[in-house]
Amino acid sequence: MIEELRSCDSIVVFDDLVGAEDLQGGNLGRPLSEQAAEVRAIAQSKPEWAGVTLDPEIERCGLRFPEIGSHWATAKGLPRLSGEFRLPMFYDALFAVPPSPAGGGPAAATVDHAQLREIDGHPQSGSGLLAAVRLQPHTSPLEIWASSPGTGPRKMDLDYCGYLDALLITKGAYGWQFLFTDVSLADDLFHHVVSNMEVMLGLFPELFPEYDYAPLAARLEARR
C-alpha cells in the first residue's frame, strides 16, 4: 500500500514511514506467535486483561513493523481527497495508554474507554479520527471501534484482520471507517464522510484498478 501511494502520479504523499529499526533486523524476523506468547504471559498479571482472548488469526495478519503510516492527498487538478493512517504493531498497541474520549453526537454508542487501545490514527493531520481495539473479556474476535470528534465511538463490523484488508483498499481516505458501522450517513455529523467517500469511489477504481470498490459503494448507498 505504501508503494502504491508513492508510485501513483495522482497522489501526493506528504509523509510516510515504515518502522526502520525493524527493517534493519529487530522484531521483523521474530514470528508473531512468539510476540503473542509474550503478550499472553504479561497479561496474566494484569487484572484488566481477565478473560480477554487474543484471536490467533492476528498472528497471520498482524504487522511485523513497530509502526507504519502515510499521509497523502490527490494531486492538483483532481477532486480533493486526502487520507492518513498510522498503525502501531498490534501487540505494542495493547499495552499503550487508552486514547482520550472523543465527544459524540446524541446517538453515539456507549463504551468503556479504559478498554480501548488505538490501532490507527491521524497524527499528521490532527483530525482526531482513530480506530481502537476493545479489550473486552469473553469476546473473540475482539471488537474494533472508530471514533472522531463530534461523532463519538462507533462499533465497526470488522475484526482486526478485516480492518487491515479494508485499509489496503481505501488507503486511509478520511472517514472510510464509518462505512463499516451502523450509522446513518444522512446525519449532518457525517456529511464530510459522504463527500470523501464519493470522491474516493469516483477516483480509486481508475487509480487502483486491481481492487474491487463495488462493496464499498454498496455500503455507502446502504447508509445514506
PDB file of C-alpha atoms in Angstrom:
ATOM      1  CA  MET A   1       0.000   0.000   0.000  1.00  0.00           C
ATOM      2  CA  ILE A   2       2.842   2.394   0.805  1.00  0.00           C
ATOM      3  CA  GLU A   3       4.405   1.726  -2.581  1.00  0.00           C
ATOM      4  CA  GLU A   4       1.064   2.063  -4.374  1.00  0.00           C
ATOM      5  CA  LEU A   5       0.619   5.545  -2.930  1.00  0.00           C
ATOM      6  CA  ARG A   6       4.213   6.548  -3.659  1.00  0.00           C
ATOM      7  CA  SER A   7       4.108   5.404  -7.276  1.00  0.00           C
ATOM      8  CA  CYS A   8       0.710   6.911  -8.167  1.00  0.00           C
ATOM      9  CA  ASP A   9       1.124  10.142 -10.149  1.00  0.00           C
ATOM     10  CA  SER A  10      -2.288  11.328  -8.999  1.00  0.00           C
ATOM     11  CA  ILE A  11      -1.331  11.124  -5.307  1.00  0.00           C
ATOM     12  CA  VAL A  12       0.942  13.478  -3.366  1.00  0.00           C
ATOM     13  CA  VAL A  13       2.466  11.800  -0.305  1.00  0.00           C
ATOM     14  CA  PHE A  14       3.280  14.340   2.398  1.00  0.00           C
ATOM     15  CA  ASP A  15       4.818  11.860   4.804  1.00  0.00           C
ATOM     16  CA  ASP A  16       5.121   8.121   5.194  1.00  0.00           C
ATOM     17  CA  LEU A  17       7.082   5.636   7.234  1.00  0.00           C
ATOM     18  CA  VAL A  18       7.813   2.004   7.798  1.00  0.00           C
ATOM     19  CA  GLY A  19       9.451   1.108  11.113  1.00  0.00           C
ATOM     20  CA  ALA A  20      13.099   1.422  10.109  1.00  0.00           C
ATOM     21  CA  GLU A  21      14.622  -0.250  13.126  1.00  0.00           C
ATOM     22  CA  ASP A  22      12.749  -3.469  12.441  1.00  0.00           C
ATOM     23  CA  LEU A  23      13.653  -3.354   8.756  1.00  0.00           C
ATOM     24  CA  GLN A  24      17.253  -3.382   9.973  1.00  0.00           C
ATOM     25  CA  GLY A  25      16.779  -6.564  11.943  1.00  0.00           C
ATOM     26  CA  GLY A  26      14.749  -6.045  15.147  1.00  0.00           C
ATOM     27  CA  ASN A  27      11.346  -7.666  15.615  1.00  0.00           C
ATOM     28  CA  LEU A  28      10.858  -8.093  11.874  1.00  0.00           C
ATOM     29  CA  GLY A  29      12.465 -11.508  11.974  1.00  0.00           C
ATOM     30  CA  ARG A  30      10.545 -12.700  15.054  1.00  0.00           C
ATOM     31  CA  PRO A  31       7.428 -14.786  14.453  1.00  0.00           C
ATOM     32  CA  LEU A  32       4.270 -13.037  15.604  1.00  0.00           C
ATOM     33  CA  SER A  33       3.428 -16.223  17.504  1.00  0.00           C
ATOM     34  CA  GLU A  34       6.409 -15.559  19.789  1.00  0.00           C
ATOM     35  CA  GLN A  35       5.307 -11.977  20.368  1.00  0.00           C
ATOM     36  CA  ALA A  36       1.758 -13.150  21.084  1.00  0.00           C
ATOM     37  CA  ALA A  37       3.029 -15.672  23.628  1.00  0.00           C
ATOM     38  CA  GLU A  38       4.933 -12.919  25.430  1.00  0.00           C
ATOM     39  CA  VAL A  39       1.827 -10.726  25.491  1.00  0.00           C
ATOM     40  CA  ARG A  40      -0.277 -13.525  26.969  1.00  0.00           C
ATOM     41  CA  ALA A  41       2.327 -14.153  29.672  1.00  0.00           C
ATOM     42  CA  ILE A  42       2.454 -10.467  30.638  1.00  0.00           C
ATOM     43  CA  ALA A  43      -1.339 -10.159  30.512  1.00  0.00           C
ATOM     44  CA  GLN A  44      -1.791 -12.857  33.162  1.00  0.00           C
ATOM     45  CA  SER A  45      -0.597 -10.388  35.799  1.00  0.00           C
ATOM     46  CA  LYS A  46      -2.935  -7.552  34.706  1.00  0.00           C
ATOM     47  CA  PRO A  47      -6.439  -7.502  36.220  1.00  0.00           C
ATOM     48  CA  GLU A  48      -7.847  -5.544  33.256  1.00  0.00           C
ATOM     49  CA  TRP A  49      -6.927  -8.465  30.999  1.00  0.00           C
ATOM     50  CA  ALA A  50      -9.003 -11.034  32.878  1.00  0.00           C
ATOM     51  CA  GLY A  51     -10.969 -13.097  30.362  1.00  0.00           C
ATOM     52  CA  VAL A  52      -9.523 -11.290  27.315  1.00  0.00           C
ATOM     53  CA  THR A  53      -8.802 -13.614  24.388  1.00  0.00           C
ATOM     54  CA  LEU A  54      -6.400 -12.753  21.547  1.00  0.00           C
ATOM     55  CA  ASP A  55      -7.579 -14.110  18.209  1.00  0.00           C
ATOM     56  CA  PRO A  56      -4.878 -16.460  16.830  1.00  0.00           C
ATOM     57  CA  GLU A  57      -5.662 -15.115  13.346  1.00  0.00           C
ATOM     58  CA  ILE A  58      -3.810 -11.916  14.288  1.00  0.00           C
ATOM     59  CA  GLU A  59      -0.606 -13.937  14.225  1.00  0.00           C
ATOM     60  CA  ARG A  60      -1.200 -14.335  10.469  1.00  0.00           C
ATOM     61  CA  CYS A  61      -2.270 -10.827   9.531  1.00  0.00           C
ATOM     62  CA  GLY A  62      -0.591  -8.611  12.142  1.00  0.00           C
ATOM     63  CA  LEU A  63       2.132  -6.092  11.325  1.00  0.00           C
ATOM     64  CA  ARG A  64       5.769  -7.047  11.807  1.00  0.00           C
ATOM     65  CA  PHE A  65       6.847  -3.388  11.949  1.00  0.00           C
ATOM     66  CA  PRO A  66       6.785  -1.211  15.079  1.00  0.00           C
ATOM     67  CA  GLU A  67       4.875   1.418  13.073  1.00  0.00           C
ATOM     68  CA  ILE A  68       3.714   2.072   9.523  1.00  0.00           C
ATOM     69  CA  GLY A  69       1.821   5.025   8.081  1.00  0.00           C
ATOM     70  CA  SER A  70       1.175   7.547   5.349  1.00  0.00           C
ATOM     71  CA  HIS A  71      -0.392  10.998   4.935  1.00  0.00           C
ATOM     72  CA  TRP A  72      -1.460  11.872   1.385  1.00  0.00           C
ATOM     73  CA  ALA A  73      -3.792  13.863  -0.869  1.00  0.00           C
ATOM     74  CA  THR A  74      -4.802  13.900  -4.516  1.00  0.00           C
ATOM     75  CA  ALA A  75      -2.640  15.948  -6.878  1.00  0.00           C
ATOM     76  CA  LYS A  76      -3.575  19.429  -8.118  1.00  0.00           C
ATOM     77  CA  GLY A  77      -6.316  19.392 -10.727  1.00  0.00           C
ATOM     78  CA  LEU A  78      -8.115  16.362  -9.296  1.00  0.00           C
ATOM     79  CA  PRO A  79     -11.113  16.337  -6.954  1.00  0.00           C
ATOM     80  CA  ARG A  80      -9.888  16.941  -3.437  1.00  0.00           C
ATOM     81  CA  LEU A  81      -9.357  13.794  -1.434  1.00  0.00           C
ATOM     82  CA  SER A  82      -6.931  13.101   1.365  1.00  0.00           C
ATOM     83  CA  GLY A  83      -6.194  10.337   3.790  1.00  0.00           C
ATOM     84  CA  GLU A  84      -3.969   9.122   6.555  1.00  0.00           C
ATOM     85  CA  PHE A  85      -3.209   6.032   8.573  1.00  0.00           C
ATOM     86  CA  ARG A  86      -0.691   5.319  11.313  1.00  0.00           C
ATOM     87  CA  LEU A  87      -0.596   1.756  12.566  1.00  0.00           C
ATOM     88  CA  PRO A  88       1.485   0.567  15.523  1.00  0.00           C
ATOM     89  CA  MET A  89       2.344  -3.090  15.898  1.00  0.00           C
ATOM     90  CA  PHE A  90      -0.808  -4.696  17.267  1.00  0.00           C
ATOM     91  CA  TYR A  91       0.821  -6.253  20.328  1.00  0.00           C
ATOM     92  CA  ASP A  92       2.519  -2.960  21.203  1.00  0.00           C
ATOM     93  CA  ALA A  93      -0.827  -1.135  20.920  1.00  0.00           C
ATOM     94  CA  LEU A  94      -2.370  -3.427  23.522  1.00  0.00           C
ATOM     95  CA  PHE A  95      -0.167  -2.010  26.282  1.00  0.00           C
ATOM     96  CA  ALA A  96      -0.496   1.659  25.287  1.00  0.00           C
ATOM     97  CA  VAL A  97      -2.488   4.223  27.256  1.00  0.00           C
ATOM     98  CA  PRO A  98      -6.191   4.305  26.260  1.00  0.00           C
ATOM     99  CA  PRO A  99      -6.983   7.160  23.838  1.00  0.00           C
ATOM    100  CA  SER A 100      -8.743  10.235  25.179  1.00  0.00           C
ATOM    101  CA  PRO A 101     -12.534  10.074  24.785  1.00  0.00           C
ATOM    102  CA  ALA A 102     -13.893  11.959  21.778  1.00  0.00           C
ATOM    103  CA  GLY A 103     -17.112  13.911  22.073  1.00  0.00           C
ATOM    104  CA  GLY A 104     -20.104  12.371  20.345  1.00  0.00           C
ATOM    105  CA  GLY A 105     -23.500  13.135  18.944  1.00  0.00           C
ATOM    106  CA  PRO A 106     -26.710  12.143  20.709  1.00  0.00           C
ATOM    107  CA  ALA A 107     -26.776   8.681  19.100  1.00  0.00           C
ATOM    108  CA  ALA A 108     -23.158   7.781  19.882  1.00  0.00           C
ATOM    109  CA  ALA A 109     -22.663   4.340  21.381  1.00  0.00           C
ATOM    110  CA  THR A 110     -21.502   3.879  24.956  1.00  0.00           C
ATOM    111  CA  VAL A 111     -18.199   2.112  25.501  1.00  0.00           C
ATOM    112  CA  ASP A 112     -15.758   1.936  28.390  1.00  0.00           C
ATOM    113  CA  HIS A 113     -12.804   3.971  27.079  1.00  0.00           C
ATOM    114  CA  ALA A 114     -10.482   2.219  29.524  1.00  0.00           C
ATOM    115  CA  GLN A 115     -10.927  -0.898  27.372  1.00  0.00           C
ATOM    116  CA  LEU A 116      -9.829   0.797  24.123  1.00  0.00           C
ATOM    117  CA  ARG A 117      -6.337   0.731  22.602  1.00  0.00           C
ATOM    118  CA  GLU A 118      -5.538   2.758  19.498  1.00  0.00           C
ATOM    119  CA  ILE A 119      -4.629   0.751  16.393  1.00  0.00           C
ATOM    120  CA  ASP A 120      -4.859   3.554  13.800  1.00  0.00           C
ATOM    121  CA  GLY A 121      -4.794   7.337  13.965  1.00  0.00           C
ATOM    122  CA  HIS A 122      -4.096  10.646  12.246  1.00  0.00           C
ATOM    123  CA  PRO A 123      -1.109  12.302  13.967  1.00  0.00           C
ATOM    124  CA  GLN A 124      -0.127  14.390  10.928  1.00  0.00           C
ATOM    125  CA  SER A 125      -3.489  15.942  10.049  1.00  0.00           C
ATOM    126  CA  GLY A 126      -4.739  16.020  13.630  1.00  0.00           C
ATOM    127  CA  SER A 127      -8.263  15.110  12.515  1.00  0.00           C
ATOM    128  CA  GLY A 128      -8.924  13.271  15.763  1.00  0.00           C
ATOM    129  CA  LEU A 129     -10.277  10.222  13.945  1.00  0.00           C
ATOM    130  CA  LEU A 130      -8.943   6.952  15.275  1.00  0.00           C
ATOM    131  CA  ALA A 131      -9.672   3.256  15.395  1.00  0.00           C
ATOM    132  CA  ALA A 132      -9.239   1.184  18.518  1.00  0.00           C
ATOM    133  CA  VAL A 133      -9.419  -2.430  19.598  1.00  0.00           C
ATOM    134  CA  ARG A 134     -11.582  -3.126  22.651  1.00  0.00           C
ATOM    135  CA  LEU A 135     -10.048  -5.335  25.363  1.00  0.00           C
ATOM    136  CA  GLN A 136     -13.333  -6.905  26.331  1.00  0.00           C
ATOM    137  CA  PRO A 137     -13.473 -10.223  28.227  1.00  0.00           C
ATOM    138  CA  HIS A 138     -15.054 -13.310  26.700  1.00  0.00           C
ATOM    139  CA  THR A 139     -15.194 -11.753  23.215  1.00  0.00           C
ATOM    140  CA  SER A 140     -13.480 -13.225  20.171  1.00  0.00           C
ATOM    141  CA  PRO A 141     -12.542 -11.766  17.836  1.00  0.00           C
ATOM    142  CA  LEU A 142     -12.009  -8.506  19.697  1.00  0.00           C
ATOM    143  CA  GLU A 143     -14.206  -5.592  18.619  1.00  0.00           C
ATOM    144  CA  ILE A 144     -12.861  -2.657  16.598  1.00  0.00           C
ATOM    145  CA  TRP A 145     -14.310   0.808  17.238  1.00  0.00           C
ATOM    146  CA  ALA A 146     -13.977   4.024  15.210  1.00  0.00           C
ATOM    147  CA  SER A 147     -14.219   7.446  16.805  1.00  0.00           C
ATOM    148  CA  SER A 148     -13.913  11.081  15.776  1.00  0.00           C
ATOM    149  CA  PRO A 149     -14.704  14.430  17.425  1.00  0.00           C
ATOM    150  CA  GLY A 150     -18.419  15.075  17.096  1.00  0.00           C
ATOM    151  CA  THR A 151     -19.400  11.509  16.255  1.00  0.00           C
ATOM    152  CA  GLY A 152     -18.241   9.589  19.289  1.00  0.00           C
ATOM    153  CA  PRO A 153     -17.262   5.898  19.279  1.00  0.00           C
ATOM    154  CA  ARG A 154     -18.965   3.548  16.811  1.00  0.00           C
ATOM    155  CA  LYS A 155     -18.517  -0.212  16.685  1.00  0.00           C
ATOM    156  CA  MET A 156     -17.236  -1.494  13.342  1.00  0.00           C
ATOM    157  CA  ASP A 157     -18.370  -4.774  11.796  1.00  0.00           C
ATOM    158  CA  LEU A 158     -14.749  -5.726  11.161  1.00  0.00           C
ATOM    159  CA  ASP A 159     -12.191  -7.597  13.198  1.00  0.00           C
ATOM    160  CA  TYR A 160      -8.536  -6.527  13.193  1.00  0.00           C
ATOM    161  CA  CYS A 161      -7.581  -8.547  10.118  1.00  0.00           C
ATOM    162  CA  GLY A 162     -10.653  -7.266   8.288  1.00  0.00           C
ATOM    163  CA  TYR A 163      -9.647  -3.723   9.247  1.00  0.00           C
ATOM    164  CA  LEU A 164      -6.255  -4.166   7.602  1.00  0.00           C
ATOM    165  CA  ASP A 165      -7.854  -5.661   4.478  1.00  0.00           C
ATOM    166  CA  ALA A 166     -10.225  -2.684   4.166  1.00  0.00           C
ATOM    167  CA  LEU A 167      -7.371  -0.241   4.757  1.00  0.00           C
ATOM    168  CA  LEU A 168      -5.476  -1.727   1.812  1.00  0.00           C
ATOM    169  CA  ILE A 169      -8.399  -0.800  -0.430  1.00  0.00           C
ATOM    170  CA  THR A 170      -9.285   2.628   0.987  1.00  0.00           C
ATOM    171  CA  LYS A 171      -5.674   3.733   1.598  1.00  0.00           C
ATOM    172  CA  GLY A 172      -6.906   5.558   4.699  1.00  0.00           C
ATOM    173  CA  ALA A 173      -9.209   8.005   2.876  1.00  0.00           C
ATOM    174  CA  TYR A 174     -10.747  10.099   5.644  1.00  0.00           C
ATOM    175  CA  GLY A 175     -13.904   8.622   7.092  1.00  0.00           C
ATOM    176  CA  TRP A 176     -13.807   5.195   5.449  1.00  0.00           C
ATOM    177  CA  GLN A 177     -14.240   3.504   8.824  1.00  0.00           C
ATOM    178  CA  PHE A 178     -17.835   4.709   9.107  1.00  0.00           C
ATOM    179  CA  LEU A 179     -18.817   2.621   6.083  1.00  0.00           C
ATOM    180  CA  PHE A 180     -18.384  -0.333   8.423  1.00  0.00           C
ATOM    181  CA  THR A 181     -20.609   0.969  11.238  1.00  0.00           C
ATOM    182  CA  ASP A 182     -24.377   1.137  11.655  1.00  0.00           C
ATOM    183  CA  VAL A 183     -24.559   4.952  11.439  1.00  0.00           C
ATOM    184  CA  SER A 184     -26.850   6.829   9.105  1.00  0.00           C
ATOM    185  CA  LEU A 185     -24.611   8.893   6.851  1.00  0.00           C
ATOM    186  CA  ALA A 186     -27.629  11.097   6.126  1.00  0.00           C
ATOM    187  CA  ASP A 187     -26.937  12.672   9.539  1.00  0.00           C
ATOM    188  CA  ASP A 188     -25.222  16.056   9.225  1.00  0.00           C
ATOM    189  CA  LEU A 189     -22.467  14.722  11.509  1.00  0.00           C
ATOM    190  CA  PHE A 190     -21.234  12.623   8.590  1.00  0.00           C
ATOM    191  CA  HIS A 191     -21.587  14.991   5.611  1.00  0.00           C
ATOM    192  CA  HIS A 192     -17.809  15.138   5.246  1.00  0.00           C
ATOM    193  CA  VAL A 193     -17.624  11.333   5.225  1.00  0.00           C
ATOM    194  CA  VAL A 194     -20.146  11.122   2.382  1.00  0.00           C
ATOM    195  CA  SER A 195     -18.242  13.735   0.378  1.00  0.00           C
ATOM    196  CA  ASN A 196     -14.902  11.969   0.856  1.00  0.00           C
ATOM    197  CA  MET A 197     -16.316   8.562   0.024  1.00  0.00           C
ATOM    198  CA  GLU A 198     -17.996   9.839  -3.133  1.00  0.00           C
ATOM    199  CA  VAL A 199     -14.688  11.254  -4.348  1.00  0.00           C
ATOM    200  CA  MET A 200     -12.799   8.102  -3.365  1.00  0.00           C
ATOM    201  CA  LEU A 201     -15.261   5.841  -5.166  1.00  0.00           C
ATOM    202  CA  GLY A 202     -15.082   8.056  -8.230  1.00  0.00           C
ATOM    203  CA  LEU A 203     -11.267   8.100  -8.404  1.00  0.00           C
ATOM    204  CA  PHE A 204      -9.860   4.935  -6.882  1.00  0.00           C
ATOM    205  CA  PRO A 205     -11.310   2.377  -9.331  1.00  0.00           C
ATOM    206  CA  GLU A 206      -9.259   4.145 -12.010  1.00  0.00           C
ATOM    207  CA  LEU A 207      -6.152   4.806  -9.897  1.00  0.00           C
ATOM    208  CA  PHE A 208      -6.069   1.346  -8.291  1.00  0.00           C
ATOM    209  CA  PRO A 209      -7.976  -0.945 -10.682  1.00  0.00           C
ATOM    210  CA  GLU A 210      -6.676  -4.124  -9.052  1.00  0.00           C
ATOM    211  CA  TYR A 211      -9.129  -3.573  -6.157  1.00  0.00           C
ATOM    212  CA  ASP A 212     -12.898  -4.071  -6.166  1.00  0.00           C
ATOM    213  CA  TYR A 213     -14.694  -0.955  -4.923  1.00  0.00           C
ATOM    214  CA  ALA A 214     -18.242  -2.190  -5.569  1.00  0.00           C
ATOM    215  CA  PRO A 215     -18.729  -3.488  -1.985  1.00  0.00           C
ATOM    216  CA  LEU A 216     -17.719  -0.089  -0.575  1.00  0.00           C
ATOM    217  CA  ALA A 217     -20.107   1.688  -2.955  1.00  0.00           C
ATOM    218  CA  ALA A 218     -22.894  -0.617  -1.766  1.00  0.00           C
ATOM    219  CA  ARG A 219     -22.079   0.186   1.859  1.00  0.00           C
ATOM    220  CA  LEU A 220     -22.228   3.913   1.145  1.00  0.00           C
ATOM    221  CA  GLU A 221     -25.611   3.630  -0.533  1.00  0.00           C
ATOM    222  CA  ALA A 222     -26.990   1.489   2.293  1.00  0.00           C
ATOM    223  CA  ARG A 223     -26.141   4.186   4.840  1.00  0.00           C
ATOM    224  CA  ARG A 224     -27.337   7.284   3.000  1.00  0.00           C
TER     225      ARG A 224
END
